[in-house]
Coordinates of C-alpha atoms and ligand atoms in Angstrom, one line a residue:
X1 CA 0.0 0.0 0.0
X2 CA 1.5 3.6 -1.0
X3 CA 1.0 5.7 2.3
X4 CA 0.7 9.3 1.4
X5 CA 3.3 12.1 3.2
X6 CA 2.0 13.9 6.0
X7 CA 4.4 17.2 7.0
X8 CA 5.5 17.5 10.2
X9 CA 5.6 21.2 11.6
X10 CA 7.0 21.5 15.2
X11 CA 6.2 24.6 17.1
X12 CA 7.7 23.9 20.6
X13 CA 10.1 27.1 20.1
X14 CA 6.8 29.1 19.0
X15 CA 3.7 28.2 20.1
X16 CA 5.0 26.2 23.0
X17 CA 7.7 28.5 24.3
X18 CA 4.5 31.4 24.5
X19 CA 3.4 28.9 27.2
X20 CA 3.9 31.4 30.3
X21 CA 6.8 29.9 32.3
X22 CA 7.7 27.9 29.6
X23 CA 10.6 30.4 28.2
X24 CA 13.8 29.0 26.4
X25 CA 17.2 30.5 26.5
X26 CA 19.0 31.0 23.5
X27 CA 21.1 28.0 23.7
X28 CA 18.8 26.0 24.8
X29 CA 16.3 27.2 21.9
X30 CA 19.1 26.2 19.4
X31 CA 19.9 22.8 20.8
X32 CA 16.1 21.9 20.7
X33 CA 16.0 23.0 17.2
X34 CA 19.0 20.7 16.1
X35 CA 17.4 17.8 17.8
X36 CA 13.7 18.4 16.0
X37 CA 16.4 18.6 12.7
X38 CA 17.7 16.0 13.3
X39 CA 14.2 13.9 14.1
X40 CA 13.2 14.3 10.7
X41 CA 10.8 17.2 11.3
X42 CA 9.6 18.6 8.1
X43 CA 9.4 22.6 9.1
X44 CA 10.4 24.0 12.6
X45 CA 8.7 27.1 13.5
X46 CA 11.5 28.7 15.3
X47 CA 9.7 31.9 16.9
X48 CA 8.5 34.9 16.2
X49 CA 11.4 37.7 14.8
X50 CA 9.5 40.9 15.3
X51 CA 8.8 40.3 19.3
X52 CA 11.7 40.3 20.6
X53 CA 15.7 40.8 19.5
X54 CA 16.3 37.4 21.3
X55 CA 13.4 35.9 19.6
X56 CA 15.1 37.4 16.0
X57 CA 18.4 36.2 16.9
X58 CA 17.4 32.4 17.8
X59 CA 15.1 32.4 14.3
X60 CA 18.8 34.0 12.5
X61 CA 20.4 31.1 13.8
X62 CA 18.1 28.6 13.9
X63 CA 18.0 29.7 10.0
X64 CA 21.6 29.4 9.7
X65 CA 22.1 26.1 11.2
X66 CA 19.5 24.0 10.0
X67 CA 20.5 20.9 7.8
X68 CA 16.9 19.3 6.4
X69 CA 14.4 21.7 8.2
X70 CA 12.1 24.1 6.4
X71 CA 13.0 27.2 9.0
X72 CA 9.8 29.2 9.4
X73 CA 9.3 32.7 11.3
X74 CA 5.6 33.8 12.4
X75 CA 4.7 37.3 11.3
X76 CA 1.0 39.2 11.7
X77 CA -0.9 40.5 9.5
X78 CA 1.5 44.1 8.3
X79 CA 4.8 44.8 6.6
X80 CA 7.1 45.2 9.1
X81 CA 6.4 42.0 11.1
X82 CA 6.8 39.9 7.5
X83 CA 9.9 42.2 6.6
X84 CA 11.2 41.3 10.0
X85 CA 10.8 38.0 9.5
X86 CA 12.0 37.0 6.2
X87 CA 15.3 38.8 7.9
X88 CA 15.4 36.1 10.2
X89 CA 14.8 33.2 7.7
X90 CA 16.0 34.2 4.5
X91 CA 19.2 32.6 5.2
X92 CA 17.9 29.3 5.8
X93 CA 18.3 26.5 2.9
X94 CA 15.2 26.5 3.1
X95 CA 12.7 29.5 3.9
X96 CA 8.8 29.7 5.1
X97 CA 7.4 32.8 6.3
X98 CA 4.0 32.6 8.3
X99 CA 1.9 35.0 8.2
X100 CA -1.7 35.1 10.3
X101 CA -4.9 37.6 11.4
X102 CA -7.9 36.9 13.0
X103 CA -10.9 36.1 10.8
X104 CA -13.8 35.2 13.3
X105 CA -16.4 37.7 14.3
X106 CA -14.7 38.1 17.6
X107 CA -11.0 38.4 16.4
X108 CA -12.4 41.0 13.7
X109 CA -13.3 43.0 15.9
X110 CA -9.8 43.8 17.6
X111 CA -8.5 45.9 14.7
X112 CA -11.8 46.9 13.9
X113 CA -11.6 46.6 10.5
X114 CA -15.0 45.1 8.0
X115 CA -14.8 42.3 6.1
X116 CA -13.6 43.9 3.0
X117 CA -10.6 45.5 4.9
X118 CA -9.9 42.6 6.6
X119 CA -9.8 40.6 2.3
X120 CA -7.4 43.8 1.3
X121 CA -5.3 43.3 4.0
X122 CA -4.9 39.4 3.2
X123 CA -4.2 40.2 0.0
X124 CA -1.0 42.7 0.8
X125 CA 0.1 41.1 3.2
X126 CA 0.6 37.8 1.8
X127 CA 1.5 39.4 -1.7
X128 CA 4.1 40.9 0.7
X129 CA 5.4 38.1 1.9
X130 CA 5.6 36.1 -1.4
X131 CA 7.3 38.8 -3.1
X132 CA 10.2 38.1 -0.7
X133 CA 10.3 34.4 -0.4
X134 CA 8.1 31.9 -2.5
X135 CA 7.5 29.4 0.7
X136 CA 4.4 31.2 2.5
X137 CA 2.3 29.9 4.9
X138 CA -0.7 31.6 6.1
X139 CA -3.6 31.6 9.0
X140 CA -6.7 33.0 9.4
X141 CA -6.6 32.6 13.2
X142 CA -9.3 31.2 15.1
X143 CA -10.8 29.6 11.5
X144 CA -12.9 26.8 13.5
X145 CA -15.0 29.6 14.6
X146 CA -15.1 32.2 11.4
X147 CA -18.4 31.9 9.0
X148 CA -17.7 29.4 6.3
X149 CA -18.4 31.9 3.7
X150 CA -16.0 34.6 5.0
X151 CA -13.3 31.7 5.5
X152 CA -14.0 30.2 2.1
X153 CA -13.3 34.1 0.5
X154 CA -10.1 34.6 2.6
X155 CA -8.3 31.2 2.1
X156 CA -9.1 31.9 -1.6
X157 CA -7.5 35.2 -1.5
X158 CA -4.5 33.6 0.2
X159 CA -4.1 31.2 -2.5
X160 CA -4.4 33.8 -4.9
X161 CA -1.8 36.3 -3.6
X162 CA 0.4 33.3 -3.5
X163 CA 0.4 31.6 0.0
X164 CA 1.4 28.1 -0.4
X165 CA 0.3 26.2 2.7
X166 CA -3.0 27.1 4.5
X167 CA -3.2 26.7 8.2
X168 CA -6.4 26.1 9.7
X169 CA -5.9 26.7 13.1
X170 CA -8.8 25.8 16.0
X171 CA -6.9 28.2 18.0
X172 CA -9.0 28.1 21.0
X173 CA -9.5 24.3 21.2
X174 CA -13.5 24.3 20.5
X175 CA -13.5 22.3 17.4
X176 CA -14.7 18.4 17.4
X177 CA -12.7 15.4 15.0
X178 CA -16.3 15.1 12.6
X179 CA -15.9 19.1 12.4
X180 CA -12.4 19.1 12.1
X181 CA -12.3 16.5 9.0
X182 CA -15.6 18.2 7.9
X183 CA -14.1 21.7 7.8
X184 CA -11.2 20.7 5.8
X185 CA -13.0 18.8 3.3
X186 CA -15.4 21.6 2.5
X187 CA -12.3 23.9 2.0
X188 CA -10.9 21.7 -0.4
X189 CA -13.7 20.9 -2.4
X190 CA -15.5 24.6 -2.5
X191 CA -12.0 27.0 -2.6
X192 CA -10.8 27.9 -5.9
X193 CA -6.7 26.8 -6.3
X194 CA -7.1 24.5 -3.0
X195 CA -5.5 21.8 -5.1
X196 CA -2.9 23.9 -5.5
X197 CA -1.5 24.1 -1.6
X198 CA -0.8 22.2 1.0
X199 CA -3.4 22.2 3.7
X200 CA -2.3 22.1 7.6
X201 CA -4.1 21.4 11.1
X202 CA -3.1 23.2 13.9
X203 CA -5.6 22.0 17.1
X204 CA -5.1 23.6 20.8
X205 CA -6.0 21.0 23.6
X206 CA -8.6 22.8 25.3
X207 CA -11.5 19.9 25.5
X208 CA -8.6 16.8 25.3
X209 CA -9.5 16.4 21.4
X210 CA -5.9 18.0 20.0
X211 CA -5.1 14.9 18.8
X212 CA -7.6 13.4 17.3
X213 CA -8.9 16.8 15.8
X214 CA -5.6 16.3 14.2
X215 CA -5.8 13.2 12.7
X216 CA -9.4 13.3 11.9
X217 CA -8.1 16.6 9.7
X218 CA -5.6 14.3 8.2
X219 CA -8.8 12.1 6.8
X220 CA -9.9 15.3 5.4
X221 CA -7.6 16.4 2.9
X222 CA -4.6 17.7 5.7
X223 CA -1.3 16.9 4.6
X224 CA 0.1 19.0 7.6
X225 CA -0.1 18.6 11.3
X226 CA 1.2 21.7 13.3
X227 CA 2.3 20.2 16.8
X228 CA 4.9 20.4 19.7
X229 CA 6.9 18.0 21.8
X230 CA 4.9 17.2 24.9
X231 CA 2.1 19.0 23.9
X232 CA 3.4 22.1 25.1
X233 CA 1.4 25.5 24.6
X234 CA -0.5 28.0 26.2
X235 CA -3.1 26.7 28.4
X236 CA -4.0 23.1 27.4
X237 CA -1.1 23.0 25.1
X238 CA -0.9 22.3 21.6
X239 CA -1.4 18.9 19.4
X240 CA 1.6 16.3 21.1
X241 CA 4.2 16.1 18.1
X242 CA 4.7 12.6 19.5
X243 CA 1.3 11.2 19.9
X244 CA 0.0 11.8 16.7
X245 CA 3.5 10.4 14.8
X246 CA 3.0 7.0 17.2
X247 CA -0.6 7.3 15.9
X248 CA -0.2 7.4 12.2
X249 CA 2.6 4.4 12.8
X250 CA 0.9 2.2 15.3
X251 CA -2.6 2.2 13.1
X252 CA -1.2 2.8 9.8
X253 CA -3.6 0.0 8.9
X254 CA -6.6 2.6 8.8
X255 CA -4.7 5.9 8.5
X256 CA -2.2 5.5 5.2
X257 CA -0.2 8.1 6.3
X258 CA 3.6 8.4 6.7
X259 CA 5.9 11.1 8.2
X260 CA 9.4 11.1 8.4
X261 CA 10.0 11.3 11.9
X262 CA 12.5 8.7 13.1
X263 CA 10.3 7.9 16.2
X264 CA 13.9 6.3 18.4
X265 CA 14.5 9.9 19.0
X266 CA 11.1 10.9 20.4
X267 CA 11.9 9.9 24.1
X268 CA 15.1 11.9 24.1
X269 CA 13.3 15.3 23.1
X270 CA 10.7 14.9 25.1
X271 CA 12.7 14.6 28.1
X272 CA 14.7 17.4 27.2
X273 CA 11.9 19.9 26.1
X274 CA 10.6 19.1 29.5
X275 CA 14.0 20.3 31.4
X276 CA 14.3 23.7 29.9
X277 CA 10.7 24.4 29.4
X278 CA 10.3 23.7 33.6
X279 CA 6.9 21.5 31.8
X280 CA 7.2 18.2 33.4
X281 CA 5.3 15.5 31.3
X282 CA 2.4 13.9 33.8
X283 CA 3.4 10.3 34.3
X284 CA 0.1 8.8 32.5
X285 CA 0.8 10.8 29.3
X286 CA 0.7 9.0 26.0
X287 CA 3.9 7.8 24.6
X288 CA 6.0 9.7 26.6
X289 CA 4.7 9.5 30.3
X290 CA 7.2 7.8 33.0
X291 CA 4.0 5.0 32.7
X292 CA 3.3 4.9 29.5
X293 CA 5.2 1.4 29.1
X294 CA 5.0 0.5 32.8
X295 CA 2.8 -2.7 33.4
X296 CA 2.8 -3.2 36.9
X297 CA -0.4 -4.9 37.9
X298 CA -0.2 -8.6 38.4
X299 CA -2.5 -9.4 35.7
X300 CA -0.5 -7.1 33.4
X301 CA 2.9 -8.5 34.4
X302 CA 2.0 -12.4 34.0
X303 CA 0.3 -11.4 30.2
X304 CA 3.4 -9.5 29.5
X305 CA 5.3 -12.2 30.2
X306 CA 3.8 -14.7 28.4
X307 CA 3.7 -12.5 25.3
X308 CA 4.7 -8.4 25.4
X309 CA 2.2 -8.1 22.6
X310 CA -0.6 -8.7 25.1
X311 CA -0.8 -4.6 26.6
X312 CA 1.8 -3.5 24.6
X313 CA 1.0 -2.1 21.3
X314 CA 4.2 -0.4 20.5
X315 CA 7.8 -1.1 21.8
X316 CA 9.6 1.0 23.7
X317 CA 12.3 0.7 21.5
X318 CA 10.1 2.3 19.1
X319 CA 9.9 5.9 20.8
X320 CA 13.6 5.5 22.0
X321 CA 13.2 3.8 25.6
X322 CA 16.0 1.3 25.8
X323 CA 14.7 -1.9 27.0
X324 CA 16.5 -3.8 29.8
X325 CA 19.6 -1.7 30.7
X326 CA 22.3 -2.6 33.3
X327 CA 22.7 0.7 36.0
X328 CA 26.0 1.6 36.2
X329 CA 27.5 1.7 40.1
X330 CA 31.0 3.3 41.6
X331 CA 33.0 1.3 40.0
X332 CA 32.2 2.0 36.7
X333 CA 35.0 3.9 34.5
X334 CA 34.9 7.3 32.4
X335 CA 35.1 4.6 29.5
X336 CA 31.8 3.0 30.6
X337 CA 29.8 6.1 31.3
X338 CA 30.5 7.3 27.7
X339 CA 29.1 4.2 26.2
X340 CA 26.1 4.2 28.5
X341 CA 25.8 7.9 27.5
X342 CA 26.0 7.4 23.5
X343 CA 23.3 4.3 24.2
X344 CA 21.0 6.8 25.5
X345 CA 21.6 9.2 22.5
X346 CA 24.4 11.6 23.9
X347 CA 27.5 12.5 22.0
X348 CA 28.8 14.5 24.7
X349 CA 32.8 16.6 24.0
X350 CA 35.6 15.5 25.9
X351 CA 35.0 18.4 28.3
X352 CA 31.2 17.8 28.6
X353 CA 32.3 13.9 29.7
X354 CA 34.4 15.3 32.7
X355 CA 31.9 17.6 33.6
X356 CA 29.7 14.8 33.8
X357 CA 31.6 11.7 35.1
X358 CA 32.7 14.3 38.0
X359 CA 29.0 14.7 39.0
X360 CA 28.3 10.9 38.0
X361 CA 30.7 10.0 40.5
X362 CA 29.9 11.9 42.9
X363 CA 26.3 10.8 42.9
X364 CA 27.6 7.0 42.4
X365 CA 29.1 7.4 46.3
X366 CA 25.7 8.4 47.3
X367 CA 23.5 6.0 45.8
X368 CA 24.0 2.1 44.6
X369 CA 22.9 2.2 41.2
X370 CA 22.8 4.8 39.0
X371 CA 19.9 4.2 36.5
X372 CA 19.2 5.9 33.0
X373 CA 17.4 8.4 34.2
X374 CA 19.8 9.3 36.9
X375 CA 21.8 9.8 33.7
X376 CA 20.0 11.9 32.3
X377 CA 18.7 14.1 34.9
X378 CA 23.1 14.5 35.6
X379 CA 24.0 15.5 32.0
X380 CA 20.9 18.2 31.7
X381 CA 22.1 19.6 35.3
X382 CA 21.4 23.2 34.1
X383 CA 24.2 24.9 35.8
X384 CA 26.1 27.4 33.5
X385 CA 29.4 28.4 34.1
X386 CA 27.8 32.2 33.4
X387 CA 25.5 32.1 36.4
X388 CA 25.9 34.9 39.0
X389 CA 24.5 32.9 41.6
X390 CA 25.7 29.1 43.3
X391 CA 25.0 27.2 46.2
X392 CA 28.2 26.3 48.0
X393 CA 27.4 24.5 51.0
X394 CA 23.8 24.2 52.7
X395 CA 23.3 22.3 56.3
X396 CA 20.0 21.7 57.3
X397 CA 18.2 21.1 60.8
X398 CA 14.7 19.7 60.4
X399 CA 12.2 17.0 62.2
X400 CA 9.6 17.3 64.4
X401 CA 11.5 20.1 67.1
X402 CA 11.1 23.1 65.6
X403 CA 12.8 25.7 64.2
X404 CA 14.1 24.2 60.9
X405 CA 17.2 26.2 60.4
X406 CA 19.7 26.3 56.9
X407 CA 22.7 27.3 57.5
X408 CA 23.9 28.5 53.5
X409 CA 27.1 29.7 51.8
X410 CA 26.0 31.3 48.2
X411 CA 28.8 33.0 45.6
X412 CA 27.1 35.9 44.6
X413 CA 28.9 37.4 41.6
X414 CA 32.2 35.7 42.9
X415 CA 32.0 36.5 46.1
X416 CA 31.0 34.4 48.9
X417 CA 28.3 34.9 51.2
X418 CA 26.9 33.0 54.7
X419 CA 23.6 33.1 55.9
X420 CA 21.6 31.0 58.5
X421 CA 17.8 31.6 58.5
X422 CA 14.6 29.9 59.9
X423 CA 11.8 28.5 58.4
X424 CA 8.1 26.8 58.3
X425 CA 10.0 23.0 57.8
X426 CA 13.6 22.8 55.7
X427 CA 12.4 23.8 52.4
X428 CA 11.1 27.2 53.5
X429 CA 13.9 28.0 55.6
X430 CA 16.1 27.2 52.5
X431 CA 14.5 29.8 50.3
X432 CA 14.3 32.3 53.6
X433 CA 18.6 31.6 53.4
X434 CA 18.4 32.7 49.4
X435 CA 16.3 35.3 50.0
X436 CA 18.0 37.0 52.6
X437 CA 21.4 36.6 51.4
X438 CA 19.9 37.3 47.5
X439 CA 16.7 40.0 47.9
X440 CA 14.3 39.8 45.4
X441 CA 10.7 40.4 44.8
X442 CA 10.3 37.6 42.8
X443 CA 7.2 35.2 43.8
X444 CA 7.1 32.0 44.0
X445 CA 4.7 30.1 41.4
X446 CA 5.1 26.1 41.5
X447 CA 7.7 23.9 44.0
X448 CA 6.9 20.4 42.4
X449 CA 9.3 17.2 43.5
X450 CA 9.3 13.8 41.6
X451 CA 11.7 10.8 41.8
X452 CA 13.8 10.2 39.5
X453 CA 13.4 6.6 39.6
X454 CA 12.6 4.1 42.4
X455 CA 13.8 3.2 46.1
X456 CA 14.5 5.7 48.9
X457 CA 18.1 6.6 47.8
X458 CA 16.0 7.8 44.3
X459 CA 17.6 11.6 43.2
X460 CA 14.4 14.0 43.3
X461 CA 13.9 16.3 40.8
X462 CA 12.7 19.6 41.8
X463 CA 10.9 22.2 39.4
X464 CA 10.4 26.1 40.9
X465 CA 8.2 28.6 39.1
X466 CA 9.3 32.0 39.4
X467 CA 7.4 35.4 38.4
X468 CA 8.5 39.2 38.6
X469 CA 7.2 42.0 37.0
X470 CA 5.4 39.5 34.3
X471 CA 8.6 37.9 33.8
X472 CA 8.6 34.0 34.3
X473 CA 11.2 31.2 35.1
X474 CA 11.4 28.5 35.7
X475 CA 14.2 26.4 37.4
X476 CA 15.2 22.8 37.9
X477 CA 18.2 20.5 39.2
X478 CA 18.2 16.7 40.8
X479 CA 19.5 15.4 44.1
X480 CA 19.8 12.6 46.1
X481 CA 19.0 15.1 49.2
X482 CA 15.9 16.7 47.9
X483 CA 16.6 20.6 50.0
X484 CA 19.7 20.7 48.2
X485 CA 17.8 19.6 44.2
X486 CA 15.4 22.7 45.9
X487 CA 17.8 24.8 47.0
X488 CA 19.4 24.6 43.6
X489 CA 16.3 24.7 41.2
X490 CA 15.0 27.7 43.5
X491 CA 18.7 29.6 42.4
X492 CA 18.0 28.3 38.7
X493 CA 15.2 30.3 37.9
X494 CA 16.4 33.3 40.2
X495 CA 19.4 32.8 38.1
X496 CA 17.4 32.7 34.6
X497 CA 15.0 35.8 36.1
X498 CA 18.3 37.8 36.4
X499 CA 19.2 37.3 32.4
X500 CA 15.2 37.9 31.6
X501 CA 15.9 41.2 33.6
X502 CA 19.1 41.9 32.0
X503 CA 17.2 41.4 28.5
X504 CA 14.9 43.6 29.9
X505 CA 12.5 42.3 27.2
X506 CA 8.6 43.0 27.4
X507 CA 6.5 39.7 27.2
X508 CA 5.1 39.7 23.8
X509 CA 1.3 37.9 23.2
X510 CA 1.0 36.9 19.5
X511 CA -2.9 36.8 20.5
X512 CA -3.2 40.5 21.8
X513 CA -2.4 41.4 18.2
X514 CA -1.6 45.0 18.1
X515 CA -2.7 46.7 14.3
X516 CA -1.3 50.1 15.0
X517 CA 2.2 49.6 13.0
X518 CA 0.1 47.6 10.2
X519 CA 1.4 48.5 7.1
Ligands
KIV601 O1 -3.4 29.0 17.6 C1 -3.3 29.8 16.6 O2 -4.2 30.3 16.0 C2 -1.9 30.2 16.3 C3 -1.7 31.0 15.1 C4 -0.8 32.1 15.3 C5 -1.4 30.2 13.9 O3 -1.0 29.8 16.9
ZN602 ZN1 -1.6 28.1 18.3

């Protein structure tokens, strides 16, 4: 059977990274672009060039760097946002500008303009845009609510000013899969030149139905799903890059579609969007949850067992989990760790090694075995040599005779620093020590702890939420001792809430589009 191509487009570093909190740094923003690259994503929307001049320079090089990615930039509907972004992308090998506005009655009425405006300014805009690179994309936002008629008129006059891909986005996660496969199939068939382009999905998450929305647009006539690792978006998050690949694979037997992700690297991504996006992935999400392959029932165990075929309808192999892996233990050798390392996907420098078989040995003398996971959660420690603040030393006195005290050395800006503060229990007092010997205004959002695998000697994983001034950070490290994985996730974020402040940048909302520069 001849299974037709279905594009890929990943927007973790767009649409995911607007997520509040879920902000990327540069280098961070570039790694997670090489890996999608490398996945076999088809286009990568890198961000947004007019927001921000971080935001223009990670698109730039993003652009630059890419080997098989289509590099796109999002741009509204005027000149200087699509000027802007072909900047950023026009050095890619391989272009897209996307370009969007609001066509439903209630996104009309932002920039107040009528109907007819609203078709002229399609029409420049995306005339625009094609005049300066012939890959164009465009979106008439909010489409699953917009009155056929009006949408029908506006996708035409996108094809005929030369857009090349249509985006039909459900922006606000209201749309249903019959509607979804309904909506594209009446595009197709009624729009004048739909043969022409490529159509494309984009679902939000709001009622759970991303994914199949998704799909279900697929059986329409979509030949483009717009997603993100993890699911990651503003509020319920955008279509999970990983669940609807694993979906076209797994039942390829009723939906003939291929992509070209090579699914081995899906676990890999997933784990690492989740570090510098501060997102943890629940442990009962699809394909990439901590459970998603865990059968621990006694009725699921004997059946697996007996045949893994029984609850398991993919292999972990598949999505990149190794299967049965030895842990490595104090003994093990630089020579050992690397191998483990390049098992699980890493192909770390010389330096990066040390770096890392210093810390994995240092954790080895805490704790027996040190599992895949402990692996990973020691070579994405996010400590940067740039960071103006560190925890040097931290003693803690806790139990059930109050006060719980922390006695702390920081370097702040080189220097050293000693505090001891009090507390409501250890973790509080820890903060109260980084507080008073750091002062800030910053308020705390989310303190979350999980294990990073099993058994009481397990390295905890803490995630800390900061916000000031409508800045957002988040911040993240693992311990054995989980006040010390707080006390250093807690200095993470302060840590990446000091560079947002040094960027000074404003927090930019693609939805609260602004019209005044139009044009
Ligand atoms: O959800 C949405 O409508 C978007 C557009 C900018 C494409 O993200
Ligand atoms: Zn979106």
């Amino acid at each position: 059977m001849t299974k037709d191509k279905v594009l890929i487009f990943d927007t973790t570093l767009r649409d995911g990274e607007q997520s509040p909190g879920a902000t990327m740094t540069h280098d961070e923003k570039l790694e997670i672009a090489e890996l999608l690259d490398e996945m076999g994503v088809d286009i990568i929307e890198a961000g947004f060039p007019i927001a921000s001049e971080g935001d223009f320079r990670a698109v730039s090089e993003i652009a630059e760097r890419a080997k098989a990615a289509t590099i796109c930039g999002l741009a509204r509907a005027n000149y200087k946002d699509i000027d802007r972004c072909w900047e950023a992308v026009k050095h890619a090998k391989s272009p897209r500008i996307h370009t969007f506005i609001g066509t439903s009655p209630l996104h009309r009425a932002i920039p107040n303009l009528t109907m007819d405006e609203m078709a002229e300014r399609i029409h420049d805009t995306v005339t625009h845009a094609r005049n300066l690179c012939d890959n164009v994309q465009w979106s008439p936002m909010d489409a699953t609510r917009t009155e056929e008629d009006y949408l029908c008129r506006t996708v035409e006059i996108a094809i005929k000013a030369g857009a090349t891909t249509i985006n039909i986005p459900d922006t606000v996660g209201y749309t249903a899969p019959v509607e979804s496969a309904d909506l594209i199939r009446m595009l197709i068939n009624k729009v004048p030149g739909a043969d022409e382009v490529i159509f494309a999905t984009h679902c939000h998450n709001d009622l759970g139905m991303a994914t199949a929305n998704s799909l279900a647009a697929v059986e329409g006539g979509a030949r483009q799903i717009e997603c993100t690792i993890n699911g990651l978006g503003e509020r319920a998050g955008n279509t999970a890059l990983e669940e609807v690949v694993m979906a076209l694979k797994v039942r390829g037997d009723i939906m003939p579609y291929e992509t070209r992700i090579d699914t081995r690297k899906i676990m890999n991504i997933s784990r690492r969007v989740a570090t510098v996006s501060g997102f943890a992935v629940q442990f009962n999400k699809a394909i990439v949850g901590k459970n998603a392959f865990a059968h621990e029932s006694g009725i699921h165990q004997d059946g697996m067992l007996k045949n893994s075929e029984t609850f398991e309808i993919m292999r972990p192999e598949d999505v990149g989990l190794s299967g049965t892996s030895l842990p490595l233990g104090k003994h093990s050798g630089r020579a050992a760790l690397r191998a483990k390392l390049a098992e699980l996907g890493f192909d770390l420098a010389d330096n990066q090694l040390n770096d890392v078989f210093v810390r994995f040995k240092d954790l080895a003398d805490r704790k027996k075995e040190v599992f895949d996971d402990d692996l990973m959660a020691l070579v994405y420690q996010n400590d940067s040599g740039a960071d103006r603040l560190k925890l040097k030393s931290l003693r803690v006195v806790c139990g059930t005779e109050g006060p719980q005290t922390a006695d702390m050395t920081m370097e702040i800006d080189g220097a050293d620093v000693k505090t001891s503060a009090t507390g409501d229990g250890p973790v509080d007092a820890t903060f109260n020590a980084v507080k008073s010997l750091f002062s800030h205004n910053a308020r705390l959002q989310l303190y979350q702890v999980s294990a990073v695998t099993e058994g009481t000697d397990a390295q905890a994983t803490v995630s800390v939420r900061m916000e000031e001034d409508g800045r957002i950070a988040t911040g993240q490290s693992a311990d054995t001792d989980t006040v010390v994985a707080s006390a250093k996730a807690y200095i993470n974020a302060l840590n990446r809430l000091l560079v947002r402040r040094e960027q000074s940048e404003p927090g930019y909302d693609v939805k609260g589009v602004s019209y005044k520069d139009a044009n």
